[in-house]
PDB file of C-alpha atoms in Angstrom:
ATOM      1  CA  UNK D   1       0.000   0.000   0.000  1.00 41.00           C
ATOM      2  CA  UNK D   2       2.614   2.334   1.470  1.00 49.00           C
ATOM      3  CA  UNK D   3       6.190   2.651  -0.664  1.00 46.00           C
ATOM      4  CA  UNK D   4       9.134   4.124   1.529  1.00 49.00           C
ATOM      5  CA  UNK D   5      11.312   6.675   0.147  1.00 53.00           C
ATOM      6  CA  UNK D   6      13.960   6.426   2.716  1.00 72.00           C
ATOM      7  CA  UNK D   7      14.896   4.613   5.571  1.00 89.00           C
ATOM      8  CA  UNK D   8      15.534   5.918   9.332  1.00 92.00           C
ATOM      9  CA  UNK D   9      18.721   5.353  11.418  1.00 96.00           C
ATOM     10  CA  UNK D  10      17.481   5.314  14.890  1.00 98.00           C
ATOM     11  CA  UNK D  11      18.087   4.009  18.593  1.00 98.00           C
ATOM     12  CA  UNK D  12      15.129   4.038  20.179  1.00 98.00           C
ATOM     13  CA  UNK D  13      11.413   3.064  19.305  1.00 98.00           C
ATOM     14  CA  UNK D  14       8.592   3.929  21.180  1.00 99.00           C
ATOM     15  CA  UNK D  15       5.189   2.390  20.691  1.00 99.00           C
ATOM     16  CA  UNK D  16       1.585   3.183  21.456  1.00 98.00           C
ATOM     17  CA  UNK D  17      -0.412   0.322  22.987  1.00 98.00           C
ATOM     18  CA  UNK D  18      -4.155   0.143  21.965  1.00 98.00           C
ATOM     19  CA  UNK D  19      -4.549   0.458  18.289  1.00 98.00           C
ATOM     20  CA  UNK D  20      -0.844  -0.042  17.782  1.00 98.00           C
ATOM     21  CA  UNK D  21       0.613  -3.006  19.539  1.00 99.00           C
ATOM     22  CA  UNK D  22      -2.656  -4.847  20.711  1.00 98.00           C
ATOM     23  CA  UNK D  23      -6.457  -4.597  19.689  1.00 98.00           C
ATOM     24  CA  UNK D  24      -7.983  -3.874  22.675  1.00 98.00           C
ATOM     25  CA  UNK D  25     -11.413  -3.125  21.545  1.00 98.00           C
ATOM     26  CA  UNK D  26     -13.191  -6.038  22.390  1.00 98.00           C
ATOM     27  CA  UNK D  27     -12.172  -5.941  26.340  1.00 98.00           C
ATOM     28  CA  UNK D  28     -12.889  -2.277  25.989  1.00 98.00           C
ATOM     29  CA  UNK D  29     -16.146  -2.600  24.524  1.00 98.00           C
ATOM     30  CA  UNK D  30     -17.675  -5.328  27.213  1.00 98.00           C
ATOM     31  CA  UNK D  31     -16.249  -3.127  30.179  1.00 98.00           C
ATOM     32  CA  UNK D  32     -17.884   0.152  29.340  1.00 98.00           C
ATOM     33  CA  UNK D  33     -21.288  -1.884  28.305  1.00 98.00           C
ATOM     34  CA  UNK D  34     -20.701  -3.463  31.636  1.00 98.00           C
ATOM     35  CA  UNK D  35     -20.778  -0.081  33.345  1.00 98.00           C
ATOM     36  CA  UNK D  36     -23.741   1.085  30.824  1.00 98.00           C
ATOM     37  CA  UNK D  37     -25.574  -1.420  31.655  1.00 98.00           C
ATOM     38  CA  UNK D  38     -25.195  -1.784  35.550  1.00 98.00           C
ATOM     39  CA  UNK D  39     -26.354   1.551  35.217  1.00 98.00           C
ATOM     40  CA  UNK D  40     -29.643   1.266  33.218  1.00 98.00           C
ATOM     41  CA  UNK D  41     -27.700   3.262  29.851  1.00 98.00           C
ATOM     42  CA  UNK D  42     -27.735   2.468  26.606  1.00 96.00           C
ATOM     43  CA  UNK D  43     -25.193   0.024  25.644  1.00 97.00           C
ATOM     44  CA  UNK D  44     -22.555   0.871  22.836  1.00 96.00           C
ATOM     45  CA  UNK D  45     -22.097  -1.008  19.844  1.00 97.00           C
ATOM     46  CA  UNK D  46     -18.100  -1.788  19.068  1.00 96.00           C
ATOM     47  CA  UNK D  47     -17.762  -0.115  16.115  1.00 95.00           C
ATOM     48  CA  UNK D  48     -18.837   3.287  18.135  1.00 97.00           C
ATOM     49  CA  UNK D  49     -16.739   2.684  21.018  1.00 97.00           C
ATOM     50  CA  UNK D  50     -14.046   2.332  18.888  1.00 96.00           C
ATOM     51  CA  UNK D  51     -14.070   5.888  17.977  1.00 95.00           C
ATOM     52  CA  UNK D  52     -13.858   6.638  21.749  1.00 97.00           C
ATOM     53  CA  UNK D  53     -11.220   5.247  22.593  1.00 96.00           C
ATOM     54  CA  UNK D  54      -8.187   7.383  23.388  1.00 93.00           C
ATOM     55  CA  UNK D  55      -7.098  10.774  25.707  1.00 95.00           C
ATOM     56  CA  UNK D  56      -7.039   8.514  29.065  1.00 95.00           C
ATOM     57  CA  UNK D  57     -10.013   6.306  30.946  1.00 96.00           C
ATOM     58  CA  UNK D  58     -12.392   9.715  32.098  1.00 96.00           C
ATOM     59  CA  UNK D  59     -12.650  10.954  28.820  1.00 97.00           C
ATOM     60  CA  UNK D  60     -13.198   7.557  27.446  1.00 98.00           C
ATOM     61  CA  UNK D  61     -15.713   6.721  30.059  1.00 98.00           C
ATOM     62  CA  UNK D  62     -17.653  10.808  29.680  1.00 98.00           C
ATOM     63  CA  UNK D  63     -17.825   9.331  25.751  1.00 98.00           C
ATOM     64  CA  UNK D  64     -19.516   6.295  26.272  1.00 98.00           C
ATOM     65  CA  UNK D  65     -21.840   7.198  28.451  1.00 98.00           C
ATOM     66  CA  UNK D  66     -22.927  10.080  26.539  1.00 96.00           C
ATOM     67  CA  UNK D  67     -23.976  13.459  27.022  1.00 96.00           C
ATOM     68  CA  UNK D  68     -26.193  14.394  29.703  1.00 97.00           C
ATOM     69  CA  UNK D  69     -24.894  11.527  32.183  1.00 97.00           C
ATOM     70  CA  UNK D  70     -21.966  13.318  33.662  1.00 96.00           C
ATOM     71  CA  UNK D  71     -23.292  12.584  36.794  1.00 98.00           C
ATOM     72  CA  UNK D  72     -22.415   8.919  36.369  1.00 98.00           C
ATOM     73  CA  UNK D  73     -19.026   9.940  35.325  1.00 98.00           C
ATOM     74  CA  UNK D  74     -17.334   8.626  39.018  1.00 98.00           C
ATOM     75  CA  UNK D  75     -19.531   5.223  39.406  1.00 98.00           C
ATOM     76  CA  UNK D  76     -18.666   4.619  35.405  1.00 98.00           C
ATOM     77  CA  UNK D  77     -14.866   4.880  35.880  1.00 98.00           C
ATOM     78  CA  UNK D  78     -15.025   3.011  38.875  1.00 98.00           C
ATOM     79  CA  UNK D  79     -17.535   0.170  37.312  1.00 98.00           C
ATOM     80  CA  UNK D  80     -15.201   0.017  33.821  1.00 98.00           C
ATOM     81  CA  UNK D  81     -11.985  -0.147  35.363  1.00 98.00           C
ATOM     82  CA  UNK D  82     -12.669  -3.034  37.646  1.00 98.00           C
ATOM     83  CA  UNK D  83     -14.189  -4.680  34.975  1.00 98.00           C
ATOM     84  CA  UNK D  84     -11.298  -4.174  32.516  1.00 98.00           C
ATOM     85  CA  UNK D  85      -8.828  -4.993  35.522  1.00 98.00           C
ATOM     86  CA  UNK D  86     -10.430  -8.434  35.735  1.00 98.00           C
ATOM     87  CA  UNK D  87     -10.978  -9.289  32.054  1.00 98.00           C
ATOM     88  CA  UNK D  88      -8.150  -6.991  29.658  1.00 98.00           C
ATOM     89  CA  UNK D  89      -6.774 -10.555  28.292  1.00 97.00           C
ATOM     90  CA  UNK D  90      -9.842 -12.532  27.836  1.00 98.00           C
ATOM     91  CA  UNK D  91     -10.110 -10.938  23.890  1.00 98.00           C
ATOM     92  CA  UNK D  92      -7.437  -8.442  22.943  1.00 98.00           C
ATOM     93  CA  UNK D  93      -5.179  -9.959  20.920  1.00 98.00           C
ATOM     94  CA  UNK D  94      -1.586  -8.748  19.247  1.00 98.00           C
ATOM     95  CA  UNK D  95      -1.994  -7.348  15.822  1.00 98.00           C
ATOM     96  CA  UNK D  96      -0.461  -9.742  13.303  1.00 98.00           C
ATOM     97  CA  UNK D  97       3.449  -9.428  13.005  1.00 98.00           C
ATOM     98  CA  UNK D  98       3.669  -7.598  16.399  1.00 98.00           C
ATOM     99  CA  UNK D  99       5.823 -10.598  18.120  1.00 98.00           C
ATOM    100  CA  UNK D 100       7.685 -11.818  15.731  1.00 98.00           C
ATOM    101  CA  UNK D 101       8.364  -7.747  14.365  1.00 98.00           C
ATOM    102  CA  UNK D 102       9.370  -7.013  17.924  1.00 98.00           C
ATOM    103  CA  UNK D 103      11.617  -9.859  17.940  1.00 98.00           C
ATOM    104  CA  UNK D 104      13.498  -8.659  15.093  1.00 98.00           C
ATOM    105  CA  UNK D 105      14.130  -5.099  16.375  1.00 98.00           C
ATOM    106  CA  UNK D 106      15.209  -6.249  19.725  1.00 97.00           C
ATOM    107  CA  UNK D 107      18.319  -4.371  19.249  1.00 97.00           C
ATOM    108  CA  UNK D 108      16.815  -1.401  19.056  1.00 98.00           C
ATOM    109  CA  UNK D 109      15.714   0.081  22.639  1.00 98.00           C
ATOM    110  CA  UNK D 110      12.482  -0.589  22.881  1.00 98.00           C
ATOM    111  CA  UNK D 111       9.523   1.278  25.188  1.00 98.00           C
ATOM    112  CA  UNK D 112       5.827   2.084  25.410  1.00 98.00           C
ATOM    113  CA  UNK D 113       3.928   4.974  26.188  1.00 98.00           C
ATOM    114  CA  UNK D 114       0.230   4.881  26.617  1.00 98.00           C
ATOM    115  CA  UNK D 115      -2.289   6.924  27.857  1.00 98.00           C
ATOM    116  CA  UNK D 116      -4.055   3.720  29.158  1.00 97.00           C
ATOM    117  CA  UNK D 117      -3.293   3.931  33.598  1.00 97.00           C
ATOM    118  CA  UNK D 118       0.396   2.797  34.461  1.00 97.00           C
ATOM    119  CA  UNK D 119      -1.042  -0.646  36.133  1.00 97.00           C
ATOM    120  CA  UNK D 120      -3.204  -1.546  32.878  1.00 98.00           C
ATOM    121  CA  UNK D 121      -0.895  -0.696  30.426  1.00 98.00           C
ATOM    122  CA  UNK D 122       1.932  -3.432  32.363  1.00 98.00           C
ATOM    123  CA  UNK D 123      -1.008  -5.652  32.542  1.00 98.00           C
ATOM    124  CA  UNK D 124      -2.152  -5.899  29.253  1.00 98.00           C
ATOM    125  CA  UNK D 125       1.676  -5.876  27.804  1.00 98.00           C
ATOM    126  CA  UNK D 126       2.220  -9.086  30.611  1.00 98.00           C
ATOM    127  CA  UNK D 127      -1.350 -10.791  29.292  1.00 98.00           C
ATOM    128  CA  UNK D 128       0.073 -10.632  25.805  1.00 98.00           C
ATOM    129  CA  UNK D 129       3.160 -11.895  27.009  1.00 98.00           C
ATOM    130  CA  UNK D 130       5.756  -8.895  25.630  1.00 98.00           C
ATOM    131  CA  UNK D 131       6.229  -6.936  28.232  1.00 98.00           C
ATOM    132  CA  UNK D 132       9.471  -7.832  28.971  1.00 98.00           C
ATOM    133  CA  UNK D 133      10.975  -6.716  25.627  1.00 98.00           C
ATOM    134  CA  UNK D 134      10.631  -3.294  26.627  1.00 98.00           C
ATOM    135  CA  UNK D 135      12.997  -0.759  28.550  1.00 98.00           C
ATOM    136  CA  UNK D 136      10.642   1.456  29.736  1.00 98.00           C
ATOM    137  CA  UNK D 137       6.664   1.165  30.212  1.00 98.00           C
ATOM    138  CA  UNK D 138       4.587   4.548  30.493  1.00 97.00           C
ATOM    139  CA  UNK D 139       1.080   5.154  31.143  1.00 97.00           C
ATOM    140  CA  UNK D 140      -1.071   7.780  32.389  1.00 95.00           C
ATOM    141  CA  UNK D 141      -1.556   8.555  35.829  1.00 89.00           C
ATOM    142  CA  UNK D 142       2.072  10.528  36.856  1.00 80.00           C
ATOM    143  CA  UNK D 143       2.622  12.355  33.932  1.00 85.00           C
ATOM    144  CA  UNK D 144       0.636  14.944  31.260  1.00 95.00           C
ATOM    145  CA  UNK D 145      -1.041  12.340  28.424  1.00 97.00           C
ATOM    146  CA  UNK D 146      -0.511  12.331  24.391  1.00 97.00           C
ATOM    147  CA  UNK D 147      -0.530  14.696  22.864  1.00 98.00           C
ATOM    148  CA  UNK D 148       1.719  16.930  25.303  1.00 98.00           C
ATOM    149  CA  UNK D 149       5.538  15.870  24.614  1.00 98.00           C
ATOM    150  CA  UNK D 150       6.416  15.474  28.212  1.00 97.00           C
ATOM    151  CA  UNK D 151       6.151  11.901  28.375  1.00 98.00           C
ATOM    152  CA  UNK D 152       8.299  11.126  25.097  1.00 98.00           C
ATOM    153  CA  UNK D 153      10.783  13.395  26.516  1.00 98.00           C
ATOM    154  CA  UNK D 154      10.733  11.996  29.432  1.00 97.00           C
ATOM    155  CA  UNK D 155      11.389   8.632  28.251  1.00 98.00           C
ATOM    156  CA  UNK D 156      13.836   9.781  25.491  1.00 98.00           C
ATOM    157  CA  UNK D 157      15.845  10.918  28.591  1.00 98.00           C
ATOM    158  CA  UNK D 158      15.317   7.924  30.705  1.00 98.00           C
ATOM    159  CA  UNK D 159      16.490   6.020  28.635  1.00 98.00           C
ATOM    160  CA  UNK D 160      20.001   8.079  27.609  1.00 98.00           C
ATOM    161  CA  UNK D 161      19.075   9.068  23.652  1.00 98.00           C
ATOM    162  CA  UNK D 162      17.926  11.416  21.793  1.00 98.00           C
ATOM    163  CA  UNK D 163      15.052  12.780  20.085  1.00 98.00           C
ATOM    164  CA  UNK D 164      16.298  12.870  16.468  1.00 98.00           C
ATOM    165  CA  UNK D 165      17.296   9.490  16.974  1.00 98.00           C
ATOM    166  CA  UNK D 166      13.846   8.153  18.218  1.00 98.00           C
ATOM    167  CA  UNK D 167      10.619   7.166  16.233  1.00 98.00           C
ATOM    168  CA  UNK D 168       6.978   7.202  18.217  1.00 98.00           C
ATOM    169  CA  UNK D 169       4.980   5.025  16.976  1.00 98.00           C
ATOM    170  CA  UNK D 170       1.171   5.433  17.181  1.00 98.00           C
ATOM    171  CA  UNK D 171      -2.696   5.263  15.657  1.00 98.00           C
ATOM    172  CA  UNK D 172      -3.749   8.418  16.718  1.00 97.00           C
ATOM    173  CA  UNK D 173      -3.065  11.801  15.334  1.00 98.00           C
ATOM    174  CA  UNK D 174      -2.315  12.396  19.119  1.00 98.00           C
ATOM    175  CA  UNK D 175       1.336  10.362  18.698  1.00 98.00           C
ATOM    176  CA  UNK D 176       2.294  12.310  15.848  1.00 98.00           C
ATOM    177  CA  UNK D 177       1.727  15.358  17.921  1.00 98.00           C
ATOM    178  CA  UNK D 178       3.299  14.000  20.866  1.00 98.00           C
ATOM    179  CA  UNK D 179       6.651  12.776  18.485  1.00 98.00           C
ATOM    180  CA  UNK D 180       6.787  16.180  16.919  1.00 98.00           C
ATOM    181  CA  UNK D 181       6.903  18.352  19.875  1.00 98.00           C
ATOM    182  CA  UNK D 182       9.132  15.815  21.397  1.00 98.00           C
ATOM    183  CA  UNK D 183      11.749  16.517  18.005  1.00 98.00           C
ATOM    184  CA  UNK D 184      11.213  12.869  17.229  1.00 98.00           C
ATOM    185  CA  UNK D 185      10.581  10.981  13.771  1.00 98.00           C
ATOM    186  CA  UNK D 186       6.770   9.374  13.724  1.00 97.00           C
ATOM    187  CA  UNK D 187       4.816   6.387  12.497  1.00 97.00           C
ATOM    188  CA  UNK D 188       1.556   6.107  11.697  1.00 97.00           C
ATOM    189  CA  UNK D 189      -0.266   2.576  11.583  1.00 97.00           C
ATOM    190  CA  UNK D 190      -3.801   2.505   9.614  1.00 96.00           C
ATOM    191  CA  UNK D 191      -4.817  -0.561  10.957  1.00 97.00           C
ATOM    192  CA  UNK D 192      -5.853   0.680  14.508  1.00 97.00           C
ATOM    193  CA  UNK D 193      -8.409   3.224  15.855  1.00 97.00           C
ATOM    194  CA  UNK D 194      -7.236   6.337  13.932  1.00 97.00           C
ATOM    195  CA  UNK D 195      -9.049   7.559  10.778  1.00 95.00           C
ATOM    196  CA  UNK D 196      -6.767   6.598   7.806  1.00 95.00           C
ATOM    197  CA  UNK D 197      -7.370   9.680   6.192  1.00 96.00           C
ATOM    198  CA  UNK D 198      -6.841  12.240   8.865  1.00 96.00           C
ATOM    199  CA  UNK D 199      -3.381  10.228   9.523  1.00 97.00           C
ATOM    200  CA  UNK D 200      -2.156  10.696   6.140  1.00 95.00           C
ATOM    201  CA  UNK D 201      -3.373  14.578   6.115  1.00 96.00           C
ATOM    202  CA  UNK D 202      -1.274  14.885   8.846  1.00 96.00           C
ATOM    203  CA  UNK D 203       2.108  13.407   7.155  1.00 95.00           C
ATOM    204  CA  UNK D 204       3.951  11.495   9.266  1.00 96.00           C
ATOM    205  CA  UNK D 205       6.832  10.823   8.692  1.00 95.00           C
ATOM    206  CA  UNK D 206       5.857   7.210   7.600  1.00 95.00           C
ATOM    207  CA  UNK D 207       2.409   5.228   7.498  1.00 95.00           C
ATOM    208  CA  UNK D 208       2.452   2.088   7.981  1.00 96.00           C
ATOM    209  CA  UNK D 209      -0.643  -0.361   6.417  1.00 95.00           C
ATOM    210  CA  UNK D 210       1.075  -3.144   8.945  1.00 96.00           C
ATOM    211  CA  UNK D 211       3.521  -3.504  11.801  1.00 98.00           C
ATOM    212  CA  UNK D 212       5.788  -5.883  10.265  1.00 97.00           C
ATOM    213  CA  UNK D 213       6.556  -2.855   7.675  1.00 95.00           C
ATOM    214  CA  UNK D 214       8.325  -1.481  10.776  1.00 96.00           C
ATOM    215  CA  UNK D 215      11.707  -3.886   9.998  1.00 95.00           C
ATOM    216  CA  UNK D 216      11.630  -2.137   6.315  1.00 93.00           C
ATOM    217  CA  UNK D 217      11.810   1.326   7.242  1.00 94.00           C
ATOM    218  CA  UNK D 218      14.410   1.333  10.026  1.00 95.00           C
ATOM    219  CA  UNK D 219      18.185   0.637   9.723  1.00 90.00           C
TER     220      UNK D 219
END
């Protein structure tokens, strides 16, 4: 689909989670009808809560329950995240190529940042069985979430390199915000939750139609 024009020469790669690494939707879906329906809402077909997903758990839980219910806002969060706690690995599953793809850039550093909570982004990335391929795991809950830069950076430093030397790696036009300000190169994958079209629009640096197109595009 996609035809590179270059290839990058970098040290570090840092990957989104939902949308990127792992399709999450299905656990996300049954824990916010969980929470709709415990409290007498409208449920949400998948294909709309897809479009919700992203910019932390609040917002995502102030989406699905729709306007006019921010009163459930607190007993929603609470309801979805124990749900999702108890049940993130029963159907998300790695996007095709992730394992093996992640194998072959092991000698690369390696991280994730996510705007999933700290404790559920470790927990789905141990589920799937990759977390410990990674150098550094971040998630929201200590620091600003995608789209600030603050997080990348933060990681970029963490981990001893540097920003022109680092790729972010995302679905949303969120990580290609957060890799610009950051000074890094970014990837965009049209597989996951992001609108194809928007992504290209924006023009990062690369799209990516699948993951295992990562291993063609970096040196």
């Amino acid at each position: 689909m996609f035809e590179y024009m270059e290839k990058f020469s970098v040290d570090l790669i840092v990957f989104d989670l939902d949308g990127t690494l792992a399709d999450s939707l299905p656990d996300l879906a049954t824990a916010a009808n969980f929470a709709c329906r415990t409290l007498g809402l409208p449920q949400r077909p998948p294909a709309a809560i897809k479009d919700m997903i992203g910019g932390g758990e609040r917002m995502f839980v102030a989406r699905f329950l729709g306007p006019g219910n921010e009163k459930y806002l607190e007993e929603g969060l609470k309801l979805s995240l124990e749900h999702y706690s108890r049940h993130c690995g029963d159907l998300t599953r790695l996007y095709p190529g992730v394992k093996e793809t992640l194998a072959r850039l092991s000698h690369k550093k390696l991280a994730v940042l996510s705007n999933k909570l700290q404790r559920l982004t470790e927990q789905v990335l141990e589920v799937m069985g990759i977390l410990p391929g990674f150098a550094a795991v971040r998630g929201g809950g200590s620091l600003p979430l995608k789209p600030s830069p603050d997080p990348l950076s933060a990681i970029i430093r963490e981990l001893g390199q540097t920003p022109a030397r680092t790729l972010m790696v995302g679905d949303k036009l969120a990580d290609i915000i957060t890799g610009r300000e950051a000074g890094a190169l970014t990837a965009s994958v049209t597989y996951g939750y992001g609108d194809p079209a928007s992504l290209t629009a924006a023009a990062p640096d690369v799209l990516l139609s699948r993951f295992s197109q990562l291993t063609e595009v970096i040196l």
